Amino acid sequence: MGRSDYADWNKLAGFLRRKEPPRILGTYENFTVEDARKLHRATFSIGMGAGRRFARQVDLSKRSMILDLGGGSGCYCIAAAEKYPRIKAVVFDLPSVAVVANEYIAQCGFSGRINAVGGDFTKDPFPAGADVVTMASNLPQYSPDIIRAVVRKAFEALKPGGEMHLIGEMLNDAKTGPLGPALWGLNEAIYQSTGVAHSEAEVTGYLKDAGFVEVSANEFIPGSLTRATGLKPEA
């Protein structure tokens, strides 16, 4: 899937010298349904692995509704629905992605409990009623200001006592690694977005600043993904 990007990586210096201001979504602004199908044909299986890992790590037995921001093909919601019979979910992603997500949701037999809704979570209102918000594997695509605003919107949309899990490629606090998250941040220069690599301390800071409590950062996939978590107070 990534071979088509190689030519652009070979011109990285030119992208870094660009004078044009970056766009919030970069090249994703023109993401078509066929682009989404190609991406998720390549990533659905590994996404389901990550989703099932999440469902094992996080106790959702007392939860009722997940809002998955930028949820792609719906892997985290599908995995949660497999394990927790009472869970329902909304995948909130770009309109072209939502079309493909609903296809995967139907194939897995969860159309009655999971629905994908098209929108841009950086500017559109969030669907209501969630007591869990997830945002996975799209952290480097956005600038600190945007992530901070999205986390604040998630806090406001959550029911009291709800929880947020932000799973992403995070640098250590000294920003000396790991290599994978650093490269994902650098990739956004090629995609011409405002995205950068974020550190664990920065991400937990976004959660705390929004009002979340009991904030923590937990290793999710070693050297690759970290899960930052926060709870919305009951009152």
XYZ file of C-alpha atoms in Angstrom:
235
model
C 0.000 0.000 0.000
C 2.805 2.419 0.851
C 4.814 1.979 -2.325
C 3.096 4.901 -4.036
C 4.455 7.232 -1.318
C 8.091 6.261 -1.833
C 8.751 8.793 -4.597
C 7.584 11.587 -2.284
C 9.796 10.374 0.594
C 12.691 10.586 -1.862
C 11.902 14.328 -2.179
C 11.472 14.963 1.558
C 13.806 17.970 1.633
C 11.653 19.734 -0.922
C 8.529 19.165 1.136
C 10.256 20.532 4.235
C 11.233 23.707 2.340
C 7.734 24.394 1.010
C 6.557 27.975 1.473
C 2.836 27.221 1.119
C 0.962 26.998 4.438
C -0.104 23.452 5.357
C -3.780 22.439 5.356
C -5.510 20.844 8.350
C -6.113 17.548 6.539
C -3.434 17.932 3.875
C -3.935 15.486 1.020
C -6.689 13.757 3.019
C -8.982 16.645 2.020
C -9.465 14.890 -1.336
C -9.822 11.370 0.110
C -12.284 9.397 -2.027
C -14.308 6.273 -1.293
C -11.906 4.268 -3.460
C -8.942 5.720 -1.525
C -10.625 4.580 1.686
C -11.262 1.099 0.282
C -7.603 0.758 -0.719
C -6.366 1.927 2.674
C -8.612 -0.358 4.690
C -8.015 -3.407 2.501
C -4.398 -3.004 3.620
C -5.032 -2.152 7.271
C -8.264 -3.839 8.402
C -6.627 -7.027 9.727
C -4.000 -5.203 11.794
C -6.692 -2.770 12.950
C -8.783 -5.654 14.241
C -5.752 -6.934 16.138
C -5.335 -3.550 17.804
C -9.076 -3.301 18.467
C -9.163 -6.682 20.184
C -6.119 -5.742 22.242
C -7.977 -2.612 23.370
C -11.080 -4.642 24.271
C -8.904 -6.945 26.399
C -7.088 -4.098 28.161
C -10.065 -1.850 28.916
C -13.103 -2.985 30.900
C -16.168 -1.768 29.001
C -18.647 -4.058 30.751
C -20.474 -1.108 32.342
C -20.389 1.114 29.263
C -23.104 1.502 26.653
C -21.926 3.762 23.794
C -18.560 4.333 22.104
C -17.827 7.365 19.940
C -14.796 6.534 17.785
C -13.219 9.679 16.323
C -11.544 9.002 12.997
C -12.400 5.347 13.504
C -11.619 4.255 9.949
C -13.129 0.870 9.140
C -14.559 0.588 12.655
C -12.132 -2.004 14.032
C -12.145 -0.783 17.643
C -15.935 -0.644 17.711
C -16.320 -4.039 16.038
C -13.899 -5.629 18.505
C -15.718 -4.040 21.445
C -19.092 -5.218 20.116
C -17.718 -8.761 19.753
C -16.728 -8.863 23.424
C -19.443 -6.730 25.039
C -22.999 -7.592 23.904
C -24.560 -4.373 25.250
C -22.104 -1.984 23.587
C -23.281 0.235 20.746
C -21.010 2.575 18.811
C -20.709 5.435 16.345
C -17.703 5.722 14.028
C -17.227 9.416 13.186
C -14.940 9.873 10.184
C -14.751 11.625 6.826
C -17.819 10.969 4.628
C -15.842 8.837 2.169
C -14.435 6.733 5.015
C -17.857 6.342 6.654
C -19.163 4.670 3.474
C -16.410 2.042 3.687
C -16.742 1.666 7.458
C -20.421 0.788 7.095
C -19.440 -1.885 4.571
C -17.035 -3.518 7.049
C -19.534 -3.165 9.892
C -22.184 -4.937 7.793
C -19.751 -7.699 6.776
C -19.031 -8.355 10.458
C -22.739 -8.456 11.319
C -22.935 -5.378 13.537
C -25.034 -2.937 11.504
C -27.691 -3.002 14.236
C -25.246 -1.835 16.906
C -22.606 0.210 15.083
C -23.153 3.071 12.652
C -20.575 5.122 10.760
C -21.383 8.822 10.373
C -19.605 11.173 7.982
C -18.092 14.410 9.245
C -14.919 16.240 10.203
C -14.266 15.925 13.931
C -12.020 18.991 13.879
C -14.995 21.274 13.153
C -18.324 19.390 13.169
C -20.462 18.706 16.277
C -19.983 15.267 17.824
C -22.772 12.690 17.948
C -24.312 12.676 21.448
C -24.772 9.972 24.058
C -21.300 8.426 24.385
C -19.803 7.295 27.672
C -16.568 6.236 25.924
C -14.609 8.228 23.343
C -11.779 6.598 21.428
C -9.352 8.160 18.974
C -6.782 5.758 17.566
C -3.847 5.922 15.158
C -4.505 9.384 13.757
C -2.719 11.527 16.369
C 0.251 12.665 14.190
C -2.093 13.911 11.469
C -2.955 16.995 13.528
C -1.245 19.929 15.216
C -1.215 20.394 19.007
C -3.855 23.130 18.801
C -6.220 20.866 16.873
C -5.726 17.868 19.163
C -6.257 20.096 22.189
C -9.533 21.382 20.706
C -10.741 17.879 19.768
C -10.023 16.552 23.264
C -11.937 19.482 24.753
C -14.909 18.727 22.463
C -14.734 15.070 23.485
C -14.827 16.055 27.159
C -17.906 18.202 26.571
C -19.662 15.478 24.549
C -19.040 12.675 27.055
C -21.571 11.747 29.684
C -20.424 12.495 33.264
C -18.237 9.641 34.475
C -17.261 8.733 30.911
C -13.773 8.004 29.668
C -11.533 8.929 26.730
C -8.767 6.788 25.244
C -6.383 8.496 22.824
C -4.213 5.823 21.214
C -1.403 7.062 19.038
C 2.208 7.128 17.981
C 3.754 9.163 20.814
C 7.337 10.249 21.393
C 8.939 9.914 24.796
C 8.994 13.081 26.878
C 12.573 13.926 25.817
C 11.514 13.525 22.156
C 14.480 11.267 21.427
C 12.322 8.397 20.085
C 10.879 5.922 19.390
C 11.714 6.048 15.708
C 8.281 4.951 14.462
C 6.310 7.825 16.009
C 8.992 10.293 14.842
C 8.647 9.042 11.267
C 4.852 9.253 11.399
C 5.187 12.895 12.398
C 7.663 13.547 9.597
C 5.296 11.861 7.152
C 2.883 14.758 7.623
C 5.336 17.033 5.802
C 4.788 14.849 2.745
C 1.016 14.847 3.290
C 1.195 18.672 3.590
C -0.897 18.777 6.764
C -0.378 20.621 10.045
C 0.414 17.321 11.791
C 3.466 16.660 13.949
C 4.746 14.023 16.360
C 3.425 14.512 19.921
C 5.045 13.349 23.171
C 3.339 11.399 25.952
C 3.608 14.426 28.250
C 1.972 16.663 25.658
C -0.909 14.261 25.079
C -1.625 13.713 28.762
C -1.455 17.508 29.080
C -4.195 17.889 26.453
C -6.416 15.572 28.506
C -5.714 17.351 31.802
C -6.266 20.791 30.281
C -9.682 19.677 28.983
C -10.763 18.671 32.503
C -10.082 14.925 32.517
C -8.917 13.359 35.773
C -6.976 10.193 36.622
C -4.998 10.778 33.426
C -2.373 8.190 32.529
C -0.253 6.993 29.600
C 0.047 3.247 29.103
C 2.114 1.255 26.624
C -0.239 -0.221 24.035
C 2.029 -1.666 21.335
C 5.720 -1.493 22.352
C 7.725 1.018 20.340
C 4.681 2.017 18.339
C 1.463 3.014 20.143
C 0.662 4.491 23.548
C -2.822 4.697 25.118
C -3.490 7.940 26.994
C -6.598 7.757 29.181
C -8.698 10.173 31.207
C -12.008 10.163 33.056
C -14.677 12.867 33.049
C -15.746 13.602 36.631
C -19.231 12.497 37.660
C -20.249 16.042 38.528
